[in-house]
Each structure stands twice: as C-alpha cells, then as structure tokens.
Tab-separated table of C-alpha atoms and ligand atoms in Angstrom:
chain	number	residue	atom	x	y	z
W	1	MET	CA	70.833	-5.330	14.834
W	2	SER	CA	68.139	-2.874	16.052
W	3	LEU	CA	66.919	0.498	14.830
W	4	ARG	CA	68.735	2.075	17.909
W	5	ASP	CA	72.094	0.661	16.651
W	6	PHE	CA	71.487	2.255	13.389
W	7	LEU	CA	70.433	5.781	14.777
W	8	GLU	CA	73.523	5.824	17.038
W	9	GLN	CA	75.691	5.159	14.078
W	10	VAL	CA	74.006	8.069	11.989
W	11	GLU	CA	73.895	10.504	15.115
W	12	LYS	CA	77.800	10.318	15.054
W	13	ASN	CA	77.550	11.630	11.228
W	14	GLY	CA	75.644	14.596	12.412
W	15	GLU	CA	72.533	13.825	10.111
W	16	VAL	CA	70.242	14.195	12.864
W	17	ILE	CA	68.111	17.147	14.277
W	18	HIS	CA	66.022	17.207	17.492
W	19	VAL	CA	62.920	19.061	17.728
W	20	GLU	CA	62.469	20.330	21.296
W	21	ASP	CA	59.308	22.266	20.787
W	22	GLU	CA	56.016	20.460	21.759
W	23	VAL	CA	54.711	18.947	18.534
W	24	SER	CA	51.354	17.180	17.935
W	25	PRO	CA	51.257	13.877	16.171
W	26	ASP	CA	48.070	15.167	14.593
W	27	LEU	CA	49.217	17.072	11.251
W	28	GLU	CA	52.077	18.724	13.114
W	29	ALA	CA	54.800	16.179	12.926
W	30	SER	CA	54.042	15.440	9.433
W	31	ALA	CA	54.324	19.082	8.424
W	32	ILE	CA	57.739	19.330	9.685
W	33	LEU	CA	58.869	15.873	8.279
W	34	GLN	CA	57.696	17.094	4.845
W	35	ILE	CA	59.566	20.300	4.885
W	36	PHE	CA	62.769	18.910	6.047
W	37	SER	CA	62.840	15.650	3.939
W	38	ARG	CA	62.572	17.831	0.887
W	39	SER	CA	65.833	19.545	1.229
W	40	GLU	CA	68.586	18.255	3.803
W	41	SER	CA	66.787	15.206	4.719
W	42	PRO	CA	68.136	14.574	8.080
W	43	ILE	CA	66.627	12.171	10.571
W	44	ILE	CA	64.165	14.084	12.762
W	45	PHE	CA	63.678	13.257	16.470
W	46	PHE	CA	60.518	14.843	17.967
W	47	ASP	CA	61.697	14.755	21.702
W	48	ASN	CA	58.482	16.518	22.956
W	49	VAL	CA	55.382	14.959	21.725
W	50	ARG	CA	52.252	16.518	22.778
W	51	GLY	CA	50.000	14.035	24.970
W	52	TYR	CA	52.859	11.473	24.924
W	53	LYS	CA	55.316	12.311	27.494
W	54	ASP	CA	57.346	9.080	27.586
W	55	THR	CA	57.517	8.428	23.757
W	56	LYS	CA	59.844	10.041	21.122
W	57	ILE	CA	58.807	9.951	17.542
W	58	VAL	CA	61.719	9.559	14.957
W	59	GLY	CA	61.076	10.097	11.361
W	60	ASN	CA	62.795	10.280	7.869
W	61	ILE	CA	65.266	7.402	8.976
W	62	CYS	CA	65.955	6.317	5.660
W	63	GLY	CA	65.437	9.598	3.802
W	64	THR	CA	68.435	9.550	1.716
W	65	ARG	CA	69.899	7.081	-0.559
W	66	LYS	CA	73.214	7.392	1.289
W	67	ARG	CA	71.785	6.438	4.724
W	68	LEU	CA	69.898	3.422	3.306
W	69	TYR	CA	73.037	2.172	1.860
W	70	MET	CA	74.914	2.727	5.108
W	71	ALA	CA	72.250	0.641	6.855
W	72	LEU	CA	73.276	-2.203	4.581
W	73	GLY	CA	77.044	-1.400	4.779
W	74	ILE	CA	77.510	-1.232	0.830
W	75	THR	CA	77.272	1.155	-2.012
W	76	GLY	CA	76.704	1.439	-5.676
W	77	ASN	CA	75.524	-1.437	-7.680
W	78	LYS	CA	76.768	-3.868	-5.200
W	79	ILE	CA	73.569	-3.205	-3.220
W	80	TYR	CA	71.496	-4.738	-5.843
W	81	GLU	CA	73.701	-7.727	-5.908
W	82	LYS	CA	73.458	-8.042	-2.127
W	83	ILE	CA	69.624	-7.722	-2.225
W	84	ILE	CA	69.355	-10.304	-4.936
W	85	GLU	CA	71.693	-12.654	-3.157
W	86	ALA	CA	69.603	-12.218	0.117
W	87	MET	CA	66.436	-13.186	-1.860
W	88	ASN	CA	67.981	-16.107	-3.405
W	89	LYS	CA	69.815	-17.312	-0.187
W	90	PRO	CA	67.649	-16.489	2.845
W	91	LEU	CA	69.168	-17.208	6.157
W	92	GLU	CA	66.838	-18.521	8.857
W	93	PRO	CA	67.086	-16.041	11.870
W	94	SER	CA	67.733	-17.417	15.408
W	95	ILE	CA	65.017	-17.280	17.989
W	96	VAL	CA	65.470	-15.762	21.578
W	97	GLU	CA	63.395	-15.987	24.645
W	98	ASP	CA	64.028	-12.483	25.892
W	99	SER	CA	64.507	-8.940	24.653
W	100	PRO	CA	63.983	-5.447	25.669
W	101	VAL	CA	60.568	-5.462	23.895
W	102	LYS	CA	59.342	-7.588	26.804
W	103	GLU	CA	59.924	-4.789	29.282
W	104	VAL	CA	56.103	-4.055	29.135
W	105	SER	CA	53.190	-6.186	28.348
W	106	GLU	CA	49.813	-4.555	28.491
W	107	GLU	CA	46.191	-4.442	27.189
W	108	PRO	CA	45.899	-2.609	23.801
W	109	ARG	CA	45.190	1.070	23.851
W	110	LEU	CA	46.053	2.295	20.497
W	111	SER	CA	45.380	5.992	21.694
W	112	ARG	CA	48.486	5.805	23.952
W	113	ILE	CA	50.608	5.127	21.003
W	114	PRO	CA	51.685	8.586	19.099
W	115	ILE	CA	50.222	7.471	15.723
W	116	LEU	CA	50.414	10.185	13.103
W	117	ARG	CA	47.655	11.735	11.092
W	118	HIS	CA	49.535	12.682	8.114
W	119	PHE	CA	47.456	14.735	5.641
W	120	GLU	CA	44.396	16.828	6.129
W	121	ARG	CA	41.817	14.503	4.253
W	122	ASP	CA	43.410	11.133	5.486
W	123	ALA	CA	40.692	9.004	7.112
W	124	GLY	CA	42.526	9.176	10.492
W	125	PRO	CA	45.842	8.328	12.136
W	126	TYR	CA	47.871	5.687	10.073
W	127	ILE	CA	50.550	3.360	11.266
W	128	THR	CA	52.920	3.337	8.113
W	129	SER	CA	56.260	1.787	9.349
W	130	ALA	CA	55.103	-1.540	10.737
W	131	VAL	CA	56.283	-4.919	9.148
W	132	VAL	CA	53.382	-7.475	9.360
W	133	SER	CA	54.279	-11.112	10.064
W	134	ALA	CA	52.097	-14.015	9.784
W	135	ARG	CA	52.206	-17.800	9.068
W	136	SER	CA	50.006	-20.459	7.185
W	137	PRO	CA	47.742	-22.710	9.063
W	138	ASP	CA	50.140	-25.299	8.933
W	139	LYS	CA	52.956	-22.947	10.071
W	140	ARG	CA	54.985	-23.940	7.082
W	141	ILE	CA	55.019	-20.545	5.190
W	142	GLU	CA	55.837	-17.391	6.836
W	143	ASN	CA	55.408	-13.856	5.192
W	144	VAL	CA	56.551	-10.400	6.206
W	145	SER	CA	55.224	-7.250	4.555
W	146	ILE	CA	54.474	-3.685	5.005
W	147	HIS	CA	50.892	-2.489	5.284
W	148	ARG	CA	49.272	0.732	6.033
W	149	LEU	CA	46.960	0.440	9.107
W	150	LEU	CA	44.282	2.834	9.935
W	151	VAL	CA	43.343	3.269	13.599
W	152	LEU	CA	39.615	2.620	14.068
W	153	ASP	CA	39.560	2.730	17.833
W	154	ASP	CA	41.716	1.560	20.930
W	155	ARG	CA	41.674	-2.044	19.872
W	156	ARG	CA	41.032	-2.173	16.119
W	157	LEU	CA	42.828	-1.242	12.894
W	158	ALA	CA	41.891	-1.507	9.285
W	159	ILE	CA	44.584	-3.064	7.148
W	160	ARG	CA	44.975	-2.464	3.297
W	161	LEU	CA	45.447	-5.905	1.873
W	162	VAL	CA	46.339	-5.787	-1.845
W	163	PRO	CA	46.040	-9.406	-3.381
W	164	ARG	CA	49.532	-10.399	-2.512
W	165	HIS	CA	51.275	-12.804	-0.122
W	166	LEU	CA	49.621	-11.739	3.253
W	167	PHE	CA	46.140	-11.816	1.332
W	168	LYS	CA	46.855	-15.187	0.340
W	169	LEU	CA	47.689	-16.359	4.093
W	170	TRP	CA	44.595	-14.493	5.122
W	171	SER	CA	42.467	-16.456	2.468
W	172	MET	CA	44.039	-19.687	3.544
W	173	ALA	CA	42.936	-19.067	7.218
W	174	LYS	CA	39.599	-18.043	5.939
W	175	GLU	CA	39.240	-21.383	4.382
W	176	ASN	CA	39.881	-23.026	7.528
W	177	ASP	CA	37.251	-20.713	9.209
W	178	LYS	CA	39.907	-18.792	11.203
W	179	ASP	CA	41.054	-15.427	11.732
W	180	LEU	CA	44.767	-14.753	10.630
W	181	ASP	CA	47.147	-14.173	13.618
W	182	ILE	CA	49.550	-11.217	12.736
W	183	ALA	CA	52.527	-9.448	14.783
W	184	ILE	CA	52.655	-5.697	13.745
W	185	SER	CA	56.235	-4.575	14.489
W	186	ILE	CA	57.214	-0.969	14.782
W	187	GLY	CA	60.773	0.502	15.194
W	188	VAL	CA	62.947	-2.195	13.250
W	189	HIS	CA	66.183	-1.952	11.623
W	190	PRO	CA	66.127	-0.453	7.997
W	191	ALA	CA	67.277	-3.917	6.596
W	192	VAL	CA	64.175	-5.517	8.081
W	193	LEU	CA	61.941	-2.782	6.395
W	194	LEU	CA	63.765	-3.225	3.092
W	195	ALA	CA	63.397	-7.004	3.068
W	196	ALA	CA	59.626	-6.628	4.132
W	197	ALA	CA	59.313	-4.481	0.889
W	198	SER	CA	60.814	-6.870	-1.220
W	199	SER	CA	59.059	-9.807	-2.849
W	200	PRO	CA	60.744	-13.011	-2.898
W	201	PRO	CA	58.514	-15.801	-4.123
W	202	PHE	CA	55.520	-16.935	-1.742
W	203	GLY	CA	57.017	-19.448	0.611
W	204	VAL	CA	60.320	-17.467	1.348
W	205	SER	CA	60.231	-15.612	4.653
W	206	GLU	CA	61.403	-12.022	4.268
W	207	PHE	CA	62.781	-12.278	7.792
W	208	GLY	CA	65.379	-14.789	6.208
W	209	VAL	CA	66.121	-12.198	3.566
W	210	ALA	CA	66.726	-9.489	6.233
W	211	ASN	CA	68.883	-11.881	8.297
W	212	ARG	CA	70.964	-12.423	5.231
W	213	LEU	CA	71.221	-8.597	4.609
W	214	LEU	CA	72.265	-8.468	8.349
W	215	GLU	CA	74.804	-11.194	7.911
W	216	GLY	CA	73.046	-13.364	10.449
W	217	ARG	CA	72.434	-10.770	13.031
W	218	LEU	CA	68.533	-10.635	13.016
W	219	LYS	CA	66.931	-12.237	16.115
W	220	LEU	CA	63.394	-13.183	16.435
W	221	ILE	CA	61.044	-13.610	19.413
W	222	ARG	CA	57.851	-15.369	19.671
W	223	CYS	CA	54.585	-13.374	20.455
W	224	GLU	CA	53.039	-13.837	23.856
W	225	GLU	CA	49.406	-14.637	22.953
W	226	ILE	CA	49.916	-15.859	19.344
W	227	ASP	CA	52.074	-18.294	17.448
W	228	VAL	CA	53.946	-15.671	15.527
W	229	TYR	CA	57.444	-14.320	15.287
W	230	ALA	CA	58.519	-10.888	15.431
W	231	PRO	CA	62.074	-8.993	15.298
W	232	ALA	CA	62.977	-9.358	18.938
W	233	GLU	CA	64.616	-5.781	18.718
W	234	SER	CA	61.520	-4.025	17.779
W	235	GLU	CA	60.433	-1.000	19.838
W	236	ILE	CA	56.790	-2.136	19.941
W	237	ILE	CA	54.864	-5.101	18.914
W	238	LEU	CA	51.246	-5.200	18.546
W	239	GLU	CA	49.745	-8.754	18.548
W	240	GLY	CA	46.446	-9.094	16.607
W	241	ARG	CA	44.188	-11.003	14.308
W	242	ILE	CA	42.912	-10.122	10.836
W	243	SER	CA	39.236	-10.919	10.934
W	244	ARG	CA	37.975	-13.515	8.538
W	245	ASN	CA	34.699	-11.664	7.855
W	246	LYS	CA	34.747	-7.967	9.639
W	247	VAL	CA	35.472	-5.350	7.232
W	248	ALA	CA	35.539	-1.427	7.662
W	249	PRO	CA	36.131	1.538	5.104
W	250	GLU	CA	39.795	2.204	4.852
W	251	GLY	CA	41.034	5.453	3.241
W	252	PRO	CA	41.255	7.984	1.937
W	253	PHE	CA	44.965	7.873	2.523
W	254	VAL	CA	47.813	9.672	0.803
W	255	ASP	CA	50.236	7.022	-0.503
W	256	ILE	CA	53.464	6.889	-2.601
W	257	THR	CA	52.303	9.036	-5.334
W	258	GLY	CA	51.285	12.061	-2.897
W	259	THR	CA	47.658	11.896	-3.974
W	260	TYR	CA	44.735	10.447	-2.085
W	261	ASP	CA	44.050	6.731	-2.549
W	262	ALA	CA	40.456	5.762	-2.757
W	263	GLN	CA	38.318	4.514	0.211
W	264	ARG	CA	37.701	0.859	0.186
W	265	LEU	CA	36.097	-1.888	2.549
W	266	GLN	CA	39.242	-3.669	3.939
W	267	PRO	CA	39.581	-6.286	6.690
W	268	VAL	CA	39.492	-5.447	10.406
W	269	VAL	CA	42.615	-6.227	12.647
W	270	GLU	CA	41.852	-6.764	16.461
W	271	ILE	CA	44.755	-6.185	18.495
W	272	ILE	CA	44.864	-8.402	21.607
W	273	ARG	CA	48.027	-7.581	23.337
W	274	VAL	CA	50.895	-4.987	23.105
W	275	MET	CA	54.664	-5.664	23.976
W	276	ARG	CA	56.963	-2.848	24.028
W	277	ARG	CA	60.069	-1.194	25.439
W	278	GLU	CA	59.210	0.949	28.444
W	279	LYS	CA	60.502	4.077	26.634
W	280	TYR	CA	59.931	3.116	23.021
W	281	LEU	CA	60.819	4.886	19.824
W	282	TYR	CA	57.916	5.418	17.400
W	283	HIS	CA	59.133	5.291	13.982
W	284	ALA	CA	56.824	7.872	11.716
W	285	LEU	CA	57.117	7.143	7.943
W	286	LEU	CA	55.835	10.043	5.830
W	287	PRO	CA	53.740	8.693	3.081
W	288	GLY	CA	55.102	9.933	-0.289
W	289	GLY	CA	58.214	11.161	1.439
W	290	PRO	CA	61.722	9.984	0.390
W	291	GLU	CA	61.957	7.419	2.982
W	292	HIS	CA	58.792	5.762	1.706
W	293	LYS	CA	59.961	6.013	-2.036
W	294	LEU	CA	63.563	4.636	-1.215
W	295	LEU	CA	62.176	1.709	0.825
W	296	MET	CA	59.697	0.679	-1.717
W	297	GLY	CA	61.881	1.374	-4.813
W	298	LEU	CA	65.218	-0.011	-3.674
W	299	PRO	CA	64.260	-3.879	-4.099
W	300	ARG	CA	62.475	-3.013	-7.478
W	301	GLU	CA	65.529	-1.265	-8.596
W	302	ALA	CA	67.362	-4.441	-7.600
W	303	ALA	CA	64.804	-6.700	-9.563
W	304	ILE	CA	65.247	-4.234	-12.741
W	305	TYR	CA	69.047	-4.418	-12.445
W	306	GLU	CA	68.920	-8.234	-12.371
W	307	ALA	CA	66.425	-8.452	-15.257
W	308	VAL	CA	68.325	-5.888	-17.680
W	309	SER	CA	71.541	-7.497	-16.789
W	310	LYS	CA	70.377	-10.744	-18.383
W	311	VAL	CA	69.659	-8.938	-21.758
W	312	VAL	CA	72.338	-6.144	-22.102
W	313	PRO	CA	76.164	-6.775	-21.247
W	314	LYS	CA	76.366	-3.891	-18.671
W	315	VAL	CA	74.117	-2.106	-16.680
W	316	LYS	CA	75.623	0.897	-15.009
W	317	ALA	CA	72.749	2.308	-12.848
W	318	VAL	CA	68.988	2.065	-12.134
W	319	ASN	CA	67.304	4.801	-10.778
W	320	LEU	CA	63.638	4.751	-9.722
W	321	THR	CA	63.354	8.581	-9.746
W	322	MET	CA	61.914	10.610	-6.936
W	323	GLY	CA	59.836	12.591	-9.315
W	324	GLY	CA	58.409	9.349	-10.577
W	325	CYS	CA	57.449	8.442	-6.861
W	326	GLY	CA	60.264	6.022	-6.530
W	327	TRP	CA	57.656	3.629	-8.228
W	328	LEU	CA	56.513	4.435	-11.592
W	329	HIS	CA	59.435	5.883	-13.548
W	330	ALA	CA	62.950	4.361	-14.165
W	331	VAL	CA	66.042	5.706	-15.516
W	332	ILE	CA	68.538	3.105	-16.589
W	333	SER	CA	72.131	3.595	-17.975
W	334	ILE	CA	73.720	0.941	-20.019
W	335	GLU	CA	76.705	0.184	-21.995
W	336	LYS	CA	75.099	-0.336	-25.414
W	337	GLN	CA	76.998	-2.897	-27.629
W	338	VAL	CA	74.508	-3.193	-30.587
W	339	GLU	CA	71.505	-1.467	-31.830
W	340	GLY	CA	68.479	-2.854	-30.082
W	341	ASP	CA	70.229	-3.505	-26.655
W	342	SER	CA	68.254	-0.505	-25.385
W	343	LYS	CA	65.038	-1.603	-26.319
W	344	ASN	CA	65.459	-5.153	-24.899
W	345	ALA	CA	66.471	-3.138	-21.756
W	346	ILE	CA	63.001	-1.259	-21.805
W	347	LEU	CA	61.215	-4.611	-22.251
W	348	ALA	CA	63.192	-6.427	-19.485
W	349	ALA	CA	62.481	-3.538	-16.994
W	350	LEU	CA	58.847	-3.320	-17.625
W	351	SER	CA	58.390	-7.075	-16.845
W	352	ALA	CA	60.843	-6.993	-13.757
W	353	HIS	CA	58.645	-4.328	-12.153
W	354	PRO	CA	54.810	-4.593	-13.018
W	355	SER	CA	54.049	-1.147	-11.569
W	356	LEU	CA	56.588	0.563	-13.758
W	357	LYS	CA	54.910	2.978	-16.182
W	358	HIS	CA	57.762	5.050	-17.921
W	359	VAL	CA	61.363	3.850	-18.602
W	360	VAL	CA	64.120	6.065	-20.083
W	361	VAL	CA	67.294	4.057	-21.103
W	362	ILE	CA	70.423	6.287	-21.360
W	363	ASP	CA	74.167	5.663	-22.367
W	364	ASP	CA	76.605	5.450	-19.605
W	365	ASP	CA	78.101	8.889	-20.147
W	366	ILE	CA	74.880	10.113	-18.544
W	367	ASP	CA	74.268	10.260	-14.918
W	368	ALA	CA	71.077	8.491	-14.055
W	369	PHE	CA	70.656	10.199	-10.912
W	370	ASN	CA	70.794	13.788	-12.515
W	371	PRO	CA	67.349	14.659	-13.736
W	372	GLU	CA	68.849	17.521	-16.087
W	373	GLU	CA	71.342	15.302	-17.667
W	374	VAL	CA	68.697	12.680	-18.500
W	375	GLU	CA	66.370	15.305	-20.093
W	376	TRP	CA	69.458	16.377	-22.021
W	377	ALA	CA	69.716	12.884	-23.467
W	378	ILE	CA	66.174	12.734	-24.348
W	379	ALA	CA	66.490	16.310	-26.116
W	380	THR	CA	69.733	15.265	-27.959
W	381	ARG	CA	69.485	11.493	-28.643
W	382	PHE	CA	65.889	10.564	-28.948
W	383	GLN	CA	63.594	10.450	-31.969
W	384	ALA	CA	59.938	9.492	-31.072
W	385	ASP	CA	59.137	7.649	-34.344
W	386	GLU	CA	62.089	5.251	-33.842
W	387	ASP	CA	62.894	5.260	-30.272
W	388	LEU	CA	59.551	5.151	-28.482
W	389	ILE	CA	57.801	1.991	-27.310
W	390	MET	CA	54.207	2.008	-26.200
W	391	VAL	CA	52.196	-0.816	-24.718
W	392	CYS	CA	48.438	-0.140	-24.142
W	393	ASN	CA	46.180	-1.722	-21.441
W	394	VAL	CA	48.716	-3.546	-19.627
W	395	ARG	CA	48.633	-3.985	-15.688
W	396	GLY	CA	50.361	-1.265	-13.780
W	397	SER	CA	49.851	0.390	-10.420
W	398	THR	CA	46.401	1.085	-8.898
W	399	LEU	CA	47.990	4.055	-7.136
W	400	ASP	CA	48.393	5.993	-10.297
W	401	PRO	CA	45.380	8.342	-10.538
W	402	SER	CA	45.688	8.672	-14.211
W	403	ALA	CA	45.428	4.808	-14.515
W	404	ASP	CA	42.078	2.852	-13.884
W	405	MET	CA	42.492	2.646	-10.070
W	406	GLU	CA	40.297	-0.361	-9.843
W	407	THR	CA	42.071	-2.885	-12.392
W	408	GLY	CA	45.446	-0.932	-12.525
W	409	LEU	CA	45.253	-1.010	-16.345
W	410	THR	CA	47.622	1.652	-17.919
W	411	THR	CA	49.735	2.439	-20.768
W	412	LYS	CA	53.420	2.142	-20.544
W	413	VAL	CA	56.002	3.908	-22.423
W	414	GLY	CA	59.763	3.257	-22.957
W	415	LEU	CA	62.182	6.032	-24.358
W	416	ASP	CA	65.274	4.850	-25.975
W	417	ALA	CA	67.659	7.963	-25.214
W	418	THR	CA	70.917	6.217	-26.158
W	419	ARG	CA	72.952	7.280	-29.012
W	420	PRO	CA	71.914	5.802	-32.461
W	421	LEU	CA	75.092	3.654	-33.505
W	422	LYS	CA	74.620	4.577	-37.165
W	423	TYR	CA	76.003	7.894	-36.617
W	424	PRO	CA	79.442	8.929	-35.413
W	425	LYS	CA	79.853	8.977	-31.569
W	426	GLU	CA	81.301	12.553	-31.745
W	427	ARG	CA	78.043	13.937	-32.974
W	428	PHE	CA	76.488	13.154	-29.633
W	429	GLU	CA	79.340	13.882	-27.284
W	430	ARG	CA	79.167	16.789	-24.853
W	431	ALA	CA	81.634	19.304	-25.867
W	432	ARG	CA	84.311	19.864	-23.254
W	433	ILE	CA	86.626	22.699	-22.356
W	434	PRO	CA	90.093	21.576	-21.504
W	435	MET	CA	91.074	22.484	-17.874
W	436	THR	CA	94.689	23.432	-17.169
W	437	SER	CA	96.211	23.688	-13.760
W	438	ARG	CA	96.642	27.453	-14.382
W	439	VAL	CA	92.985	28.024	-15.098
W	440	MET	CA	92.128	25.798	-12.130
W	441	SER	CA	94.115	27.824	-9.619
W	442	ILE	CA	92.470	31.057	-10.865
W	443	ILE	CA	89.005	29.453	-10.495
W	444	GLU	CA	89.905	28.475	-6.864
W	445	LYS	CA	90.938	31.930	-6.191
W	446	LEU	CA	87.732	33.319	-7.603
W	447	LYS	CA	85.601	30.820	-5.607
W	448	LYS	CA	87.266	31.996	-2.384
W	449	SER	CA	86.607	35.679	-3.087
W	450	VAL	CA	82.986	34.897	-3.863
W	451	SER	CA	82.374	33.009	-0.582
W	452	SER	CA	84.093	35.400	1.548
W	453	ASN	CA	81.878	38.237	0.219
S	1	MN	MN1	56.262	-12.480	0.650
C-alpha cells in the first residue's frame, strides 16, 4: 500500500488539480496550498517545480475528513474503533529485500530535494511530512513518529524533539555514548502517517499500528547504512543520525495553531545516505493546514471517543474542530441519560488528550461538525454558573501562544451545553415546520428557476 495507490484512487474521484505553471518551493507552493485548502481542498500536484525538473510536489493529500476516511476504507465512529483496535492489536509488518525506493542510492544533497519554505518568518525550508523511525540500542523497541525537520545545509537537519518516545530512544543512545540512527521516510500512505501521529505506549511500534490499519499490507525495508527499518514503498528515505551532542537553533516555525513557535536549541541530524525512486513525489504538508490538523487530530479524537465511551452510555460524535486547530478544542455529542453524564464526559475528554483546552458537550440532536449548531446549543442550553468547569494550572499544549509556552501550563474549560433534564425536553427543541410533498414540489420548482437565472 503506497501513497501512489491512494493518489490513483482519489484521482478517479476527481478531487485532484494539477498546477502546470512553474512554481517555486520557496513561499509559492505554500501560498497556493493555503488558498486551496481553505475551500474545496483538492489534492494539489505541482507538476513544474522551479529548479527541480524531475520531481513533482504533491500537497493537501489528506485535506478533507472524507479523504482521510477513504484512505482507511471506513467512515463514522467505526474509524475510531479501527484506530483503537490497531493500537491494541498491532501487527508486525513483513520485511522485503527490494522495492522501487532502491532505484537510486546516493550521497546526500538536501538542496536537490524540493523542500518547502512555508511562511515568511520560518527559519528556513522544513520537511513536515516525514515519518521518523528508530530503534533502541538493544533493537527491542521501535518507534515511529512525525517531526518537523529544518534544513541546515546539504547534509544536516535540525529536529524538533519534544520529550516523548523518540526523545527517549535518543536519550538511551546518549547514555551509551552513541548517536541515534534514524530513517526519515517521505511520501508514505496516509495510514502510515496517521499511525505515526498516534501514541500507543512506549514499546509498541507504530509500524505495527499502521500495518493493522492496512490489514497486513505494510512492507518494510532495511536501510542501507543503518540498522533501521522504513516503509518499503516510501518515495524517498533519508538515512541519518541524531547527534548525541550537537545542537542548532530550530525555529521560528509555524505549527498547528498557525502562529510562530519559538526558536529553541534542538539536536542536529546528519544525513549519511539517500535512497529514492528515480522520479519521486515529494509530499508537502502545509503547517496549520487541514491535512496537518486532521492527521494530528484523528488519533486524539479516537482516544477521546474511547475515554468518553467508558463514562457515558453513548458517544455520537467527536470533533476536534478546525477553528480549534484540530488540537485544542473538542465538541462531543452524547446521549445523556442522567444529569452529570456531560460533566463526566468533559473530565474524561480532558484526561484522554492532555493538550485539549476547551471542550463543549452537546446532545445528540446537535451536529458536532456544524459550528453554527454548536453555538446555538451554547446559546440556548448553557448557563455558566452551573454548566462550566474550569481547571487552572494544568499541563496543556506548548503550541498555544496564550499558555506558558515553556511549561505548557494552561487553564482548561469545559462547557456543558446539553439540555438540563430538570426542565421539559420541549423547551429546548428546535421548532420545526412540517413539510408536505406539495410544498416540497413548489420548493423544487423555485430552486430550478433560481439556478437557471
Ligand atoms: Mn511511540
């Protein structure tokens, strides 16, 4: 299961546009991606990249929920069950000796890859769609995760390492006075990206999660210079080492909130070898764009769905909203049985996704994916003195500019916008106008005359 397989599938649906004009990876491709990902959100191929004759850039691949669901072959809440199942029952991928990514093996020259500079004050070109795989010194633990990578020169990158699993593997290598070997794979199937964005416990390989999502169709290949595995059907794989002691300034960089993240000293990655398809596709992922939000958000929605399902009888939908950066705001619709269900839902959601900042819980007659309906529920079913939960000084996201960006300390709020059960239900119901077939046919006729004008 390759990225190409998925793109072929989508091309048939017509959700693809090709940019034939010459476009530079320096601020031009990102500008086009940003404009188009706001509205129709098609997949965008840049067929003519300035300075890179043989390489096409493709962006906004998982730019809509529908496309991401299509990549996993499933819709609705079943997607959460599938993600949770994959995390609980990872399946070891098969290893292959050969694949098209071995067509070219060459010395690293990062300036030969059309890496985008996305925003005007970004520190430089950033690789944003790569899955980074690595193993512990004893090779028993494998981890796969997504990291932003700043190009420093032709052989070196700076990697942002938050204190999570890859950071832990790097610390283990450092304790043995070694650098950490990593494979940086670009151009992989969306299921691999999604698995890499999920967070099963340390010790569970996200490749196993991806392989379960792909029903056993993920193949891995061993790198040439280092003892690390990468998806065999990647478009391009950079083999490198995270230095145990060399650091470089990393950032500013626009992250999921669409604001600039701060500059920090981060570890340097030295690239030692590149393998690639001869004519590879470079996957550009626009920071703060819908693809970024959906890939990051969907595994967290699954975690919230699972946690809230344990405390209330029925969860209808979970939406980490686009306006909430796909990360900081959740809307959860539930079937409330007894008073207090909704507050338990708030508490469960906040603990299931530590970066979550604001939660709105609504009844199942409200569409969690329609911001206007959600606001209507807050307007007509919510009283702050009874329905608001506030928790101060808890750990949240360091990406939120209104929080403490060093410690991530933040204030969290939950809004219970469900109907209070003490009042009659009718009081909160949306008034309806009955629709007869006669009225329907009049409306249809009117619609036709409006559209033909
Ligand atoms: Mn992990």
